[in-house]
XYZ file of C-alpha atoms in Angstrom:
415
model
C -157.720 -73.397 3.269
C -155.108 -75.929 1.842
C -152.904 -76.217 4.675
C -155.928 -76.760 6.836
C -157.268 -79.487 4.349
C -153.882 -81.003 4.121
C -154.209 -81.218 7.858
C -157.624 -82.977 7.478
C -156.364 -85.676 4.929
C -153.334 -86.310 7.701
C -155.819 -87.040 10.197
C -157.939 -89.401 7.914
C -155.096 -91.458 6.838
C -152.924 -91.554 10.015
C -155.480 -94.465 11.544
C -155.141 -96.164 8.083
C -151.242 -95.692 8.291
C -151.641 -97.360 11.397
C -153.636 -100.190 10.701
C -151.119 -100.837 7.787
C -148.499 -101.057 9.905
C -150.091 -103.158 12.832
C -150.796 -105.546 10.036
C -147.567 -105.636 8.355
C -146.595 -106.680 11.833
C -148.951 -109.530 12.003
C -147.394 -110.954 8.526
C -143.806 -110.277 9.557
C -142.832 -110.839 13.055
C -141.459 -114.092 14.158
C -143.540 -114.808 16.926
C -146.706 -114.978 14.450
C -148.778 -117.690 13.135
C -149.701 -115.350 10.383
C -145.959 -115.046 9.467
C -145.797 -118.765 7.811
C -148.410 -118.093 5.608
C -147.995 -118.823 1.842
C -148.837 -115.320 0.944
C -146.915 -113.722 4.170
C -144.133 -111.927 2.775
C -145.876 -110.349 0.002
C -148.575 -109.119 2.786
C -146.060 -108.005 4.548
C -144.682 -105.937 1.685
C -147.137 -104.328 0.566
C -148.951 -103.422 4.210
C -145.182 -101.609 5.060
C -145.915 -99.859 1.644
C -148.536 -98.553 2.550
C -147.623 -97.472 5.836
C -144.533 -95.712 4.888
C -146.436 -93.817 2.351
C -149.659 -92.729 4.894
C -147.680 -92.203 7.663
C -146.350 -88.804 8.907
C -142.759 -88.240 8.981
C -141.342 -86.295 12.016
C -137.823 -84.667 11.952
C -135.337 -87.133 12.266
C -132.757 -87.662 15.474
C -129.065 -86.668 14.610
C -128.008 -89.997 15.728
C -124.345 -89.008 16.118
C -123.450 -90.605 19.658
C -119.802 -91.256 18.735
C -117.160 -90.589 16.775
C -113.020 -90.928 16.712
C -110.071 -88.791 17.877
C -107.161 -90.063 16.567
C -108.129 -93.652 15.983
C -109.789 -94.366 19.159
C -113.531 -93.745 20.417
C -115.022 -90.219 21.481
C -118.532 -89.829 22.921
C -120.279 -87.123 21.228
C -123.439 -84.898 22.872
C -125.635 -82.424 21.407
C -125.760 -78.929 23.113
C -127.121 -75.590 22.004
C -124.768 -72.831 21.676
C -127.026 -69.990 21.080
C -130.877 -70.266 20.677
C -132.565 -67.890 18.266
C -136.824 -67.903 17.771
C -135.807 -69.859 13.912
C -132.913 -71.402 14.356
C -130.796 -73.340 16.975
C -126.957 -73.310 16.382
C -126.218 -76.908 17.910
C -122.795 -78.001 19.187
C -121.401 -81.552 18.679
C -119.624 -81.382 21.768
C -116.714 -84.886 21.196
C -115.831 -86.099 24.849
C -112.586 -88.696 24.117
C -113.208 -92.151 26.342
C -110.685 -91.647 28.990
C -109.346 -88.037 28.910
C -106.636 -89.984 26.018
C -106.372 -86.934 23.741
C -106.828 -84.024 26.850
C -103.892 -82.164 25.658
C -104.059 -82.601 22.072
C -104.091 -79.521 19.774
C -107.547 -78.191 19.188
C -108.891 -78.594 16.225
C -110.150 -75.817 13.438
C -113.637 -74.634 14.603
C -116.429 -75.102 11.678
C -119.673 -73.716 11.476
C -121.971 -75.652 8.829
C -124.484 -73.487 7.634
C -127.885 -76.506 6.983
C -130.165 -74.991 3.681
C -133.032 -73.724 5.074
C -135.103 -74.976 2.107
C -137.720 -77.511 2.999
C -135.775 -80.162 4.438
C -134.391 -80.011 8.028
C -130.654 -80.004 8.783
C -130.420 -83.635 9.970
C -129.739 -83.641 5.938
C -126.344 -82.954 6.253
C -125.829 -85.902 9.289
C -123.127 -87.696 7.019
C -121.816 -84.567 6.343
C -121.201 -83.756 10.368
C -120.413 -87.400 10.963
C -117.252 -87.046 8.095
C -116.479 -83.760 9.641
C -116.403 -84.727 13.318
C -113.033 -86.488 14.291
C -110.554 -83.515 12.704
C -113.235 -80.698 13.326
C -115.423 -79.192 15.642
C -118.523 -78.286 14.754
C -121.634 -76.303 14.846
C -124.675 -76.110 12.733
C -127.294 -74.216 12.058
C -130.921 -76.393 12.937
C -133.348 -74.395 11.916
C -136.971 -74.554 13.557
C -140.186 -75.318 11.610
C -141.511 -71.879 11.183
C -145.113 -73.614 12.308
C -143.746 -74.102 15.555
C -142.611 -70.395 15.908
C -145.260 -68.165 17.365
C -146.672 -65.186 15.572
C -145.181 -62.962 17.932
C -141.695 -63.706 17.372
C -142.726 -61.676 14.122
C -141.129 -62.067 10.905
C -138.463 -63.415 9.227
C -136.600 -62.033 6.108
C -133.618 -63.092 4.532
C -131.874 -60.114 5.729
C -132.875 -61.790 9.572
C -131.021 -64.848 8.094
C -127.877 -62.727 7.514
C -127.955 -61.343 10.893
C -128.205 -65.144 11.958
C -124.944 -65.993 10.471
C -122.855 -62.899 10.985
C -123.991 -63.289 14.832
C -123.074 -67.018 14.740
C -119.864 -65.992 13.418
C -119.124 -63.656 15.786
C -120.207 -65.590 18.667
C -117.406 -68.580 17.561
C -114.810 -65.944 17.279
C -112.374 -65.071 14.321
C -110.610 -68.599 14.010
C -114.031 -70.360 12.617
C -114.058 -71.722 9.110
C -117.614 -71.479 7.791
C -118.787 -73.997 5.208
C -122.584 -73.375 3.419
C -124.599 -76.166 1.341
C -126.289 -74.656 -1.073
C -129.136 -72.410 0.188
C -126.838 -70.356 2.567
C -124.570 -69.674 0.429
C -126.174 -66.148 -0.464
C -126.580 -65.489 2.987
C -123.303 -66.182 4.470
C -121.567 -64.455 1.351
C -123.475 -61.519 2.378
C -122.947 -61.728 6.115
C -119.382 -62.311 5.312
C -119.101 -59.279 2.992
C -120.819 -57.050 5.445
C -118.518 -57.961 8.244
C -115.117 -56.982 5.690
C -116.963 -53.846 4.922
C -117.323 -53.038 8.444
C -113.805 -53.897 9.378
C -114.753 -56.512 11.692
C -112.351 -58.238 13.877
C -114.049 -61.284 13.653
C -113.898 -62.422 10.024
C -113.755 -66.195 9.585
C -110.658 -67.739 8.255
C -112.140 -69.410 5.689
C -115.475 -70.397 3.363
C -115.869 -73.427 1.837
C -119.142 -72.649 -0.792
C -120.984 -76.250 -1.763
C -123.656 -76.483 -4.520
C -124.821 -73.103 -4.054
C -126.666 -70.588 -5.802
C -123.891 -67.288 -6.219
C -125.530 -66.945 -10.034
C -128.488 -68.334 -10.967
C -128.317 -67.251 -14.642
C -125.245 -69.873 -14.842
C -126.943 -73.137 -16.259
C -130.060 -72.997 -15.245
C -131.937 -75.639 -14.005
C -135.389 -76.845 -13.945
C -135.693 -75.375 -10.010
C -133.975 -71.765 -11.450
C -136.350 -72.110 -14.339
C -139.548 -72.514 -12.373
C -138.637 -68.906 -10.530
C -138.265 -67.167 -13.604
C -141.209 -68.734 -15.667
C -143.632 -67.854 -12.752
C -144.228 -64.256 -11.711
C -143.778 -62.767 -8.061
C -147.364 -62.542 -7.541
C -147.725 -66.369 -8.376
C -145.412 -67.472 -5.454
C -146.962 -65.100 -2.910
C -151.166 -66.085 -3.824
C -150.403 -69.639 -4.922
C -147.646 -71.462 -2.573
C -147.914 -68.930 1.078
C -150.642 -70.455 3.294
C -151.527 -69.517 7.068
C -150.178 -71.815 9.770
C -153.628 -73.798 11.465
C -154.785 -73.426 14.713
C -152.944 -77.063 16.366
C -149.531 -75.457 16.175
C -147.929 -72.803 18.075
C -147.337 -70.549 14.915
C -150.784 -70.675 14.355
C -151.667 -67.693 11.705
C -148.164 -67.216 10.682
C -147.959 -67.030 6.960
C -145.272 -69.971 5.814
C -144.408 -71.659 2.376
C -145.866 -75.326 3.735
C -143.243 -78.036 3.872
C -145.814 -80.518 2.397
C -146.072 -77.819 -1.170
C -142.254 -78.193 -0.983
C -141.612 -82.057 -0.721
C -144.579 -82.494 -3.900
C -142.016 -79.807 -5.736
C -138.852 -82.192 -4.449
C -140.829 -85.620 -5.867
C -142.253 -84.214 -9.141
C -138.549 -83.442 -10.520
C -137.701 -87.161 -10.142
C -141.088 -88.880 -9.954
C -139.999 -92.214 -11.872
C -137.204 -92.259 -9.709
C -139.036 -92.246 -6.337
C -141.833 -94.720 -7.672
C -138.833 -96.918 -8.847
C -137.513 -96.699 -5.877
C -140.473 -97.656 -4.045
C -141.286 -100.866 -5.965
C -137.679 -101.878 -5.586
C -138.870 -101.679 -1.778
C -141.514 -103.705 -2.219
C -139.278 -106.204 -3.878
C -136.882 -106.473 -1.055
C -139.367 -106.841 1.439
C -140.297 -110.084 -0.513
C -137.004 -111.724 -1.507
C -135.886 -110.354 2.470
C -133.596 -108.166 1.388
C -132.826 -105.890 4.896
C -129.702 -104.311 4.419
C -131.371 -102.328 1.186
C -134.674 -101.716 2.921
C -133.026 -100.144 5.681
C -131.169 -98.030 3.272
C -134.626 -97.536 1.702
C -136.508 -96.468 5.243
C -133.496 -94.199 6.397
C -133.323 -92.106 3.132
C -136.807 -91.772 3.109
C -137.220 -91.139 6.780
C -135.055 -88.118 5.717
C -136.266 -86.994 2.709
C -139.725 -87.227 3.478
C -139.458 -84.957 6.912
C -139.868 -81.300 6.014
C -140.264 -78.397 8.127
C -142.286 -75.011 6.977
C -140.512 -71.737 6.090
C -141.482 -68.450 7.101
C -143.521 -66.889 4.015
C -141.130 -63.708 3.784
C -137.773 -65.216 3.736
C -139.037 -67.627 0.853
C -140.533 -64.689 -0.859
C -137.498 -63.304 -0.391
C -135.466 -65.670 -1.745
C -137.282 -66.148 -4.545
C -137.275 -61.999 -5.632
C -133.560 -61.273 -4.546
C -131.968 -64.594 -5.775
C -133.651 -66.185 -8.626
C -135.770 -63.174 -9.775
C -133.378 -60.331 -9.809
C -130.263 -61.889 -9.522
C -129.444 -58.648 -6.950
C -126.300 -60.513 -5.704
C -124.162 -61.120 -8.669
C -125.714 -58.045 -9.839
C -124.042 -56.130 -7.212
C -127.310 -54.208 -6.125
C -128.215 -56.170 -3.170
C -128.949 -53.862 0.024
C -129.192 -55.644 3.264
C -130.944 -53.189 5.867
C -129.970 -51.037 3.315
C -126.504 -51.266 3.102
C -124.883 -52.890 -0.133
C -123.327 -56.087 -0.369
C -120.093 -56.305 -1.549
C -118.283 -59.363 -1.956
C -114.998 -57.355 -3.310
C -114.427 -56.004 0.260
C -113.544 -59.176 1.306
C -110.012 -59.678 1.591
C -108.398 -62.110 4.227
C -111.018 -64.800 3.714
C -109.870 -67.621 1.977
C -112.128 -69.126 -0.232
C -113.484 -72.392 -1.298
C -116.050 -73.590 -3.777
C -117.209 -76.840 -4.756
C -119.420 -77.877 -7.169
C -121.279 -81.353 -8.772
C -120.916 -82.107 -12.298
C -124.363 -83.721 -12.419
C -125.904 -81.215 -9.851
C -129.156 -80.838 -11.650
C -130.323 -78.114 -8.723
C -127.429 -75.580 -8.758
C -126.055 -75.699 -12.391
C -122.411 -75.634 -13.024
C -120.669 -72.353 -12.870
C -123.263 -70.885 -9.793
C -120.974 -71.773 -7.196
C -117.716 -70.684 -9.024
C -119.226 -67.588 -9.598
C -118.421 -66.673 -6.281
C -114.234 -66.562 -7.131
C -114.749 -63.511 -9.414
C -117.362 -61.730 -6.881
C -114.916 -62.384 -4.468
C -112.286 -60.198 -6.139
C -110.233 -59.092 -3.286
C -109.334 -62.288 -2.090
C -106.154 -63.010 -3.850
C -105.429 -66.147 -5.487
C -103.252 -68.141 -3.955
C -106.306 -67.973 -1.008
C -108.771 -69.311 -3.654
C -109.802 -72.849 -4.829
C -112.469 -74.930 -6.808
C -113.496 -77.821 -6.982
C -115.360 -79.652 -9.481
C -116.650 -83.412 -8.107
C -116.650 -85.674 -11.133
C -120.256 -88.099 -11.492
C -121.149 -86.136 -8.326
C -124.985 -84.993 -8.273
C -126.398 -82.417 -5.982
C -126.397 -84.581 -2.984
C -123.501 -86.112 -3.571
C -121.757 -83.239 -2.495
C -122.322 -83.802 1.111
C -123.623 -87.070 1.211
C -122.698 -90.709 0.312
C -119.188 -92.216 -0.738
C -118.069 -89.547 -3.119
C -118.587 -86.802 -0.570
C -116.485 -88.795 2.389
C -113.772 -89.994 0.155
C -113.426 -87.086 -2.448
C -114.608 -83.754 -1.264
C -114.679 -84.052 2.981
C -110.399 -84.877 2.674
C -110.388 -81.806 0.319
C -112.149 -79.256 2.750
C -110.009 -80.680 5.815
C -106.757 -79.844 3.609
C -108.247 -76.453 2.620
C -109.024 -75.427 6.629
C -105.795 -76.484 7.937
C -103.680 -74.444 5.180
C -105.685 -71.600 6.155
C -106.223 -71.716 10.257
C -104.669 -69.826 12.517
C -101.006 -70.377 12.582
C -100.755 -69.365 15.877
């Protein structure tokens, strides 16, 4: 019944959220009387406060229109490559303003595997946005599971690595594939599955980010949580049925609303700090940090549901039993193994602050990856860089994003 009473207490506040922000209006616009009040501003304030935290928060747009080719402008549209009942592998399809660059040399193909952890992949935005004028790209948008019916069945995390290794395929044996966090157990496995099998189709490259290869590598507080807690405790306390509003109605999900109360109570003097500071420049009319304020929160707040046996999933084969680093992982039971894979270069990246994969997770992909040789291999260790920080913000444009271009252009096709 908690889903359904979460969906109760949405419905009760949503008219207050409303009201809150109909009056915040009153005290703020221009055209006003109630604007040149003594008191207006701090009205104001507070009313948006209270709207922002009431209201509900809907995935955000991509809002990627345009980019640049060499300097000058390029128009860029969304379009789905390949659609798939969970996930939607999106093309940023860059149109140059005036056919200028027509007959340039194409550039390296990336697919950017988005976590599918709570949050949905209009994360990584700044990440596409740095990527777009030397790349292009694809990503993996993956649906709210509570808008997948019931009969689309189930999804494991063996269904994810069929997503990838298909996605892979499908963009042909020149793609470079780079994974934040999440998916980088799944497209290691994909990866190694395809070398095992000989496949022609093997992308050139993988660039790893903030992932978790080897969770028993400086643990943290999230890595702790799945070992403290039995199996059992995941499946009866956090896997709720889908109500009856929503097209996945029944389906049995790990709610997004259980997963952004785990996201705020790692850092909650953080978000209530940032909140008040808010408040603050909503009085002293501070816009340019209240924007920045709404649009991370916009973000951070939006979170999608995931399908109840891929979490469960996750939860057993990666932080449980450690079956990848292990070497014991089956996939439709056939083994994983990362040693098969040999003409892949590879690329991983980690955050010396990252306080969700530890140091040394990531990296612990270079001696899985045993094959590869080592003039083909690289790491990366981004100094005062947290866990979003990796693919997001100043460090990640000016640092890491010029690293990965090098990286994919030593290692494309020279042909």
């Amino acid at each position: 019944m908690l889903y359904q009473l979460h969906e109760w207490q949405r419905a009760l506040l949503t008219p207050f959220a409303h009201f809150a922000d109909a009056t915040a209006q009153l005290f703020s616009n221009p055209y006003s009387p109630l604007a040149y009040t003594p008191m207006s501003r701090r009205l104001a304030a507070g009313y948006e406060l209270l709207y922002r935290l009431g209201k509900d928060y809907e995935k955000p747009a991509w809002g990627l229109a345009t980019t640049t080719m060499d300097g000058a402008e390029a128009v860029v549209t969304e379009q789905i490559a390949a659609a798939r009942p969970f996930c939607n592998l999106v093309h940023f399809v860059r149109t140059p303003a005036g056919g200028k660059h027509a007959r340039r040399k194409a550039d390296p193909t990336v697919l950017l595997v988005a976590p599918l952890s709570g949050h949905h992949a209009t994360l990584l935005r700044d990440t596409v946005r740095a990527l777009l004028p030397e790349h292009d790209v694809y990503v993996t948008d993956w649906i709210d599971a509570r808008m997948v019916p019931e009969s689309a069945g189930p999804f494991h995390l063996a269904d994810y690595v069929d997503y990838i290794r298909d996605f892979i395929r499908q963009l042909g044996p020149d793609v470079h594939v780079i994974s934040v966090c999440q998916p980088t157990v799944p497209v290691l496995a994909a990866v190694s599955l395809m070398a095992s099998d000989g496949d022609s189709h093997l992308p050139r490259s993988m660039i790893m980010m903030g992932g978790p290869i080897d969770p028993r590598k400086s643990p943290t507080q999230v890595n702790n949580l799945a070992t403290t807690k039995p199996y059992s405790w995941f499946e009866n306390t956090l896997i709720h049925r889908v109500p009856g509003r929503f097209p996945g109605a029944g389906r049995k999900v790990y709610p997004g609303f259980l997963q952004h109360a785990g996201f705020v109570s790692m850092n909650p003097d953080r978000h209530l700090k940032s909140h008040y500071d808010f408040y603050l420049d909503l009085i002293q009319g501070d816009d340019e940090d209240a924007e920045a304020h709404r649009r991370f929160y916009d973000e951070y707040n939006a979170v999608l549901d995931m399908p109840a046996e891929y979490y469960l999933d996750t939860i057993r084969i990666v932080f449980q039993d450690f079956e990848l680093p292990r070497g014991v992982w089956k996939v439709h039971g056939r083994l994983v193994k990362p040693a098969d894979i040999k003409s892949v270069a590879l690329f991983t990246i980690e955050g010396e602050l990252d306080d969700i994969s530890g140091s040394g997770q990531t990296r612990a992909a270079q001696d899985l990856c045993s094959g590869i040789p080592a003039a083909n291999k690289r790491h990366f260790t981004a100094p005062n860089c947290g866990h979003y920080g990796i693919f997001s913000g100043r460090r990640w444009r000016q640092v890491i994003c010029p690293r990965i271009a090098e990286f994919i252009r030593e290692h494309r096709d020279p042909h």
